[in-house]
mmCIF file of C-alpha atoms and ligand atoms in Angstrom:
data_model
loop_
_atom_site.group_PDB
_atom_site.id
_atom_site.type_symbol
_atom_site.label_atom_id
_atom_site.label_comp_id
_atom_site.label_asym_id
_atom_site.label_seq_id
_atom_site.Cartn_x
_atom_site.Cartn_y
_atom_site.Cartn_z
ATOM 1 C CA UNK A 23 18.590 -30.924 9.531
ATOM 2 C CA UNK A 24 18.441 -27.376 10.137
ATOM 3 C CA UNK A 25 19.004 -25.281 6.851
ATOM 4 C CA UNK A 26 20.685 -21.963 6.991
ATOM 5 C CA UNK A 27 18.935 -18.793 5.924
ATOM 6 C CA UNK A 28 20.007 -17.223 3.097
ATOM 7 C CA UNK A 29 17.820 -14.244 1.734
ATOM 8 C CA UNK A 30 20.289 -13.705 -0.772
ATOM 9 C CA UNK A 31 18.850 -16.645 -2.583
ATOM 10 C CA UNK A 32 15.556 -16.495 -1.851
ATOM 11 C CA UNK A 33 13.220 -16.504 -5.406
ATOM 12 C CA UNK A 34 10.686 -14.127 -4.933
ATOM 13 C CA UNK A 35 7.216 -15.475 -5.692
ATOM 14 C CA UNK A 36 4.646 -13.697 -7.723
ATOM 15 C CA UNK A 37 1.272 -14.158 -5.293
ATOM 16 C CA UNK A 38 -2.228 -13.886 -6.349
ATOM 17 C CA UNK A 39 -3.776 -10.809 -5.326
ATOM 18 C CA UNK A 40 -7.202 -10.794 -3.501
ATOM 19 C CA UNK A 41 -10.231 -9.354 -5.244
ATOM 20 C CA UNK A 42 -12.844 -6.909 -3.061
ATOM 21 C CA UNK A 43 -15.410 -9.413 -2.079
ATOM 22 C CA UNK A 44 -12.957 -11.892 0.022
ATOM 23 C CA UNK A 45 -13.438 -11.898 3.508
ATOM 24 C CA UNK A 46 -9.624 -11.035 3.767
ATOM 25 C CA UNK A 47 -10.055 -7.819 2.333
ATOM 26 C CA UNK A 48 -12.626 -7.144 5.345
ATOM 27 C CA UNK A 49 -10.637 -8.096 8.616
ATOM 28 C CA UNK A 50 -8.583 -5.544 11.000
ATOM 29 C CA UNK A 51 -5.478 -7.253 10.325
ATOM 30 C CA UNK A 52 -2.850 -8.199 13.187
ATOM 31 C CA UNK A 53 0.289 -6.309 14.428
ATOM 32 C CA UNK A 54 3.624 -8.246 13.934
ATOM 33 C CA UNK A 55 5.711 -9.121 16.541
ATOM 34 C CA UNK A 56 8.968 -6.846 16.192
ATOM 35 C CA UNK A 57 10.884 -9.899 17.290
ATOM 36 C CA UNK A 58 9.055 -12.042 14.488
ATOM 37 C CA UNK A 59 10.701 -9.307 11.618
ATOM 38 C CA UNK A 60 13.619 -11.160 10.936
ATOM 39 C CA UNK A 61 11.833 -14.882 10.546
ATOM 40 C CA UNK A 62 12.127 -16.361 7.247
ATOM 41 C CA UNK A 63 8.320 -16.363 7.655
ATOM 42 C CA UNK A 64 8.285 -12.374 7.238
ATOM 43 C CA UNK A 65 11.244 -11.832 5.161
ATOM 44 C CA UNK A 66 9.593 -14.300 2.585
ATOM 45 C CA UNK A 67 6.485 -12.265 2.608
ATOM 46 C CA UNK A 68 7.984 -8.688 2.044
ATOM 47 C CA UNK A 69 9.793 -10.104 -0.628
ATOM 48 C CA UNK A 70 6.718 -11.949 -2.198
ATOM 49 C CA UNK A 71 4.641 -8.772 -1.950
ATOM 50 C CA UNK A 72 7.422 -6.154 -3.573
ATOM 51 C CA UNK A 73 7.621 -8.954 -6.575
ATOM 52 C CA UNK A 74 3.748 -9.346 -6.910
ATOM 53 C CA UNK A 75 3.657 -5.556 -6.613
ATOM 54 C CA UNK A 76 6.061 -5.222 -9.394
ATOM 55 C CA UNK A 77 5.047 -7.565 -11.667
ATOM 56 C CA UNK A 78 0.684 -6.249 -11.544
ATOM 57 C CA UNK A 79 1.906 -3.146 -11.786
ATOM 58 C CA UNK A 80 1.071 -1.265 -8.873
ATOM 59 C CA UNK A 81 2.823 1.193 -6.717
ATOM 60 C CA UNK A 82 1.370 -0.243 -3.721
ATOM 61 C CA UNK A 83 0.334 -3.341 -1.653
ATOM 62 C CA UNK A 84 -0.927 -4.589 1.765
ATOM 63 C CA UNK A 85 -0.558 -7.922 3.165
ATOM 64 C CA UNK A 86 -4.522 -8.518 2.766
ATOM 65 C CA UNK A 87 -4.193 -7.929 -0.654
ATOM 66 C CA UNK A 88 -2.344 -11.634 -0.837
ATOM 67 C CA UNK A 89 -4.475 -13.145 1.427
ATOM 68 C CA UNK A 90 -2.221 -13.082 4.635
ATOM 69 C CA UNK A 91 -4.215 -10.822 7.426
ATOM 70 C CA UNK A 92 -0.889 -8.530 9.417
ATOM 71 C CA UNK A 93 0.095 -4.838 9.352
ATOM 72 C CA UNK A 94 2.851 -4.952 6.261
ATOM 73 C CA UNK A 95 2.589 -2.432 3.415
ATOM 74 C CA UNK A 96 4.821 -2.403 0.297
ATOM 75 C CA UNK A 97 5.231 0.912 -1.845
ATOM 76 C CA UNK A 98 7.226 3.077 -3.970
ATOM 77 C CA UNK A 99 6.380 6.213 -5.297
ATOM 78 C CA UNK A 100 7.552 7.370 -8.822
ATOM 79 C CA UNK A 101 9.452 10.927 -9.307
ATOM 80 C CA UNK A 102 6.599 11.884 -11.688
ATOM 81 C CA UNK A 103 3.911 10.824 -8.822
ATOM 82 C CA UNK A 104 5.802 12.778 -6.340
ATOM 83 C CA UNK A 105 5.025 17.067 -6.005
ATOM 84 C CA UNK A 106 8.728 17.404 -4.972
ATOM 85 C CA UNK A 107 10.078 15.433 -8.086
ATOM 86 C CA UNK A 108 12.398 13.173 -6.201
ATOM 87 C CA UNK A 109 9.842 9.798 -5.564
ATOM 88 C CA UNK A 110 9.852 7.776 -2.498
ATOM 89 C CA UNK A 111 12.124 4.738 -2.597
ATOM 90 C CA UNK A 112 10.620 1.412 -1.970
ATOM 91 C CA UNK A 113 9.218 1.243 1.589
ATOM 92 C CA UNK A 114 8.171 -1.572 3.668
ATOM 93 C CA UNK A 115 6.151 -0.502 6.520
ATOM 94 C CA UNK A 116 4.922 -2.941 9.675
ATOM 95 C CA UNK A 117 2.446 -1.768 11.985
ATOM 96 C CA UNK A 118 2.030 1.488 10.512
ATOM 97 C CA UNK A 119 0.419 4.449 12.564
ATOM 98 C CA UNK A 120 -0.578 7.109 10.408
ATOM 99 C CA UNK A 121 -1.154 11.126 12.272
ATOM 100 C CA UNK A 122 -3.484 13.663 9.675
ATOM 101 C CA UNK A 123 -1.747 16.857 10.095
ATOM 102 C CA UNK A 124 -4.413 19.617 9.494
ATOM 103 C CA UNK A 125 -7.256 19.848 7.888
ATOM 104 C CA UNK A 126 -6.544 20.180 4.419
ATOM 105 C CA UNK A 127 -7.982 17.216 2.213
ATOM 106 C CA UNK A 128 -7.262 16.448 -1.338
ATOM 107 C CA UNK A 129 -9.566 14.656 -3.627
ATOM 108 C CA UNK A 130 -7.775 12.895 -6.667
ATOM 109 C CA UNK A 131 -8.510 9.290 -8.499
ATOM 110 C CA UNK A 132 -7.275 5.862 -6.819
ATOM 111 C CA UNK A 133 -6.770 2.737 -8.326
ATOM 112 C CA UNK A 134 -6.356 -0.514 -5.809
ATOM 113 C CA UNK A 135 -5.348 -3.768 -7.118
ATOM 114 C CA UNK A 136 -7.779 -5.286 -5.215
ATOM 115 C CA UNK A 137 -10.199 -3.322 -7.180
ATOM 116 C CA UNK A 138 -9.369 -4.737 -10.688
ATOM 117 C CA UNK A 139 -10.442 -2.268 -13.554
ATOM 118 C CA UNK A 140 -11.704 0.753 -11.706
ATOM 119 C CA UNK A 141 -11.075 4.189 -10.531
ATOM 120 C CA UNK A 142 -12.853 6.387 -8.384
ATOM 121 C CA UNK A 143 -12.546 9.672 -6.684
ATOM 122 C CA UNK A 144 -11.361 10.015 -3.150
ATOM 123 C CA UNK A 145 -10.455 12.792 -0.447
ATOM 124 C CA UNK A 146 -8.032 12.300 1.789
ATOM 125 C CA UNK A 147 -5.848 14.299 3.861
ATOM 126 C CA UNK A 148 -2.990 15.969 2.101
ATOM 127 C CA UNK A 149 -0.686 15.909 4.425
ATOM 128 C CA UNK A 150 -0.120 13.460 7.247
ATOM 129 C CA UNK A 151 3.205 11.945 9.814
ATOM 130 C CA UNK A 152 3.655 8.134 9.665
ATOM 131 C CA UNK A 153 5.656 5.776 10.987
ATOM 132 C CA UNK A 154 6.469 1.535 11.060
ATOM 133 C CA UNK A 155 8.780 -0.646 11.441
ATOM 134 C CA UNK A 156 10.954 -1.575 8.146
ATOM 135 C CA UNK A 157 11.901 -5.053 6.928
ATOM 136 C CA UNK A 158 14.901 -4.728 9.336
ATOM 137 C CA UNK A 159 12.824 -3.988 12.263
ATOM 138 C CA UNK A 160 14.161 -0.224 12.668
ATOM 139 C CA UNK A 161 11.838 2.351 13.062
ATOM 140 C CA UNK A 162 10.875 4.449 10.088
ATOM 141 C CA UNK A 163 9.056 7.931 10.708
ATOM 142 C CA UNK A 164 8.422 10.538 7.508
ATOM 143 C CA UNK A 165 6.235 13.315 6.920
ATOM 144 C CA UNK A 166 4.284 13.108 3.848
ATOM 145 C CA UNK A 167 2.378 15.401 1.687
ATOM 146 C CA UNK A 168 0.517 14.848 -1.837
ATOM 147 C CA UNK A 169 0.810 11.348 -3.464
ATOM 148 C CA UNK A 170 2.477 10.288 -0.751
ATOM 149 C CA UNK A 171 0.441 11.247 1.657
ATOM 150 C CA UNK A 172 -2.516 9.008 -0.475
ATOM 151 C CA UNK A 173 -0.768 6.217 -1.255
ATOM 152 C CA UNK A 174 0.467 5.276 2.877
ATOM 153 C CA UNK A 175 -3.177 5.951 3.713
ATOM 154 C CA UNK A 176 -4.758 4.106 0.732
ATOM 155 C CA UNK A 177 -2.613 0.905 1.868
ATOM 156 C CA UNK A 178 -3.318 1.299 5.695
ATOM 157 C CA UNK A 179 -7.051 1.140 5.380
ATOM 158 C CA UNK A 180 -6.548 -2.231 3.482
ATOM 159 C CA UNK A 181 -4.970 -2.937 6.873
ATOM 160 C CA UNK A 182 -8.183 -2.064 8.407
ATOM 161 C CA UNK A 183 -10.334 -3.897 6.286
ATOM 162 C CA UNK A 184 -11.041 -0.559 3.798
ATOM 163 C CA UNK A 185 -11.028 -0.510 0.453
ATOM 164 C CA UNK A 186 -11.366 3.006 -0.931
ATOM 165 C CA UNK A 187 -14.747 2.867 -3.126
ATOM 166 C CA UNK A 188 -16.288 2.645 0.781
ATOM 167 C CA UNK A 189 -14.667 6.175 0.812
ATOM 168 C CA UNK A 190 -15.994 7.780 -2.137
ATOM 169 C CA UNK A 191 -19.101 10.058 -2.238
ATOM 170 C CA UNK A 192 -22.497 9.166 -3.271
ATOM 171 C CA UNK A 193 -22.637 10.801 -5.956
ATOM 172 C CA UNK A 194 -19.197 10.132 -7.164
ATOM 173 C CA UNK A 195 -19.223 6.842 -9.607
ATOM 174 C CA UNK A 196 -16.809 4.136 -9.596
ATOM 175 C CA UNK A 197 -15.733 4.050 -13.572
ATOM 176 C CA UNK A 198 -14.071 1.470 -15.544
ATOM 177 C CA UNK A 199 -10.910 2.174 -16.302
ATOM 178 C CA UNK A 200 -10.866 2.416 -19.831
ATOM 179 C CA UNK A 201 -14.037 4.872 -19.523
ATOM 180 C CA UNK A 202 -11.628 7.338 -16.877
ATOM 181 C CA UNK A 203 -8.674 7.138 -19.654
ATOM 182 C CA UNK A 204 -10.811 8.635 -21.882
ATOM 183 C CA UNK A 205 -12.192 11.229 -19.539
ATOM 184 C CA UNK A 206 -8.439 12.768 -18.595
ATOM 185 C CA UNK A 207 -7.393 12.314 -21.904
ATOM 186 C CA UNK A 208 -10.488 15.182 -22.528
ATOM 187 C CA UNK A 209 -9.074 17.162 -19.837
HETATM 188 NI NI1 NI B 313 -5.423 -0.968 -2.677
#
């Protein structure tokens, strides 16, 4: 018997998240079918990555992260986070394409879930044009600057197997996190 789909009810499941070392974490992950968006399949998913997101904390998460290799991102971005004060409401992105606008780069610490317990410095571009599909399958395009900017590009390399200490400079050391808390509370 054919049950009817009901999203409403779905429980959200908190998912393991992937440590850097997994093969996973490595692949160019595959474009989703638009047509495919509205499967329980995918719905399930987005919903299973914004809880395991939520519940880690993070502000941020790829599909790799729980072990299933397509182009979905999950983030949010708090008003604190955010240079213009307002925050980014929570976003789900499919087959995100990402344009740098300019030159400019930014370097600031990143965390990754994936990366349990560290922090390390990264540049990226400060200001950039992106654009997916959302969980209903419309097309989403924003310009982002800052934070923003960061966190959309942080999650798309997981997409293409990157994980951002592959990013950092030589000479810039991956800390523990409890040895960084101490540095910026110095600062
Ligand atoms: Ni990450």
């Amino acid at each position: 018997m054919q049950q009817e789909v009901d999203l409403e009810s779905y429980q959200p499941k908190v998912l393991e998240i992937v440590q850097a070392g997994a093969p996973v974490l490595c692949e160019v992950a595959a474009p989703v079918d638009r047509v495919l968006i509205r499967t329980d399949r995918i719905q399930h998913l987005i919903k299973d990555m914004q809880s395991t997101m939520y519940a880690a904390p993070g502000i941020g998460l790829a599909a790799p992260q729980v072990g299933v290799s397509l182009r979905i991102i999950v983030f949010y971005l708090p008003s604190a986070r955010d240079a213009s004060g307002i925050g980014v409401p929570l976003t789900v992105l499919i087959n995100p394409e990402i344009d740098r606008i300019g030159d400019e780069l930014a370097v600031d610490w990143e965390g990754c879930l994936s990366v349990a317990g560290k922090r390390g410095k990264v540049a990226r571009h400060e200001m950039i044009r992106y654009r997916g599909f959302d969980e209903t399958g419309n097309l989403v395009s924003r310009d982002a600057v800052g934070w923003h900017a960061r966190l959309v590009q942080h999650e798309c390399d997981h997409l293409d197997g990157v994980l951002y200490p592959a990013l950092m400079k030589e000479e810039d050391e991956l800390l523990d996190v409890e040895v960084w808390r101490a540095l910026q509370e110095k600062q």
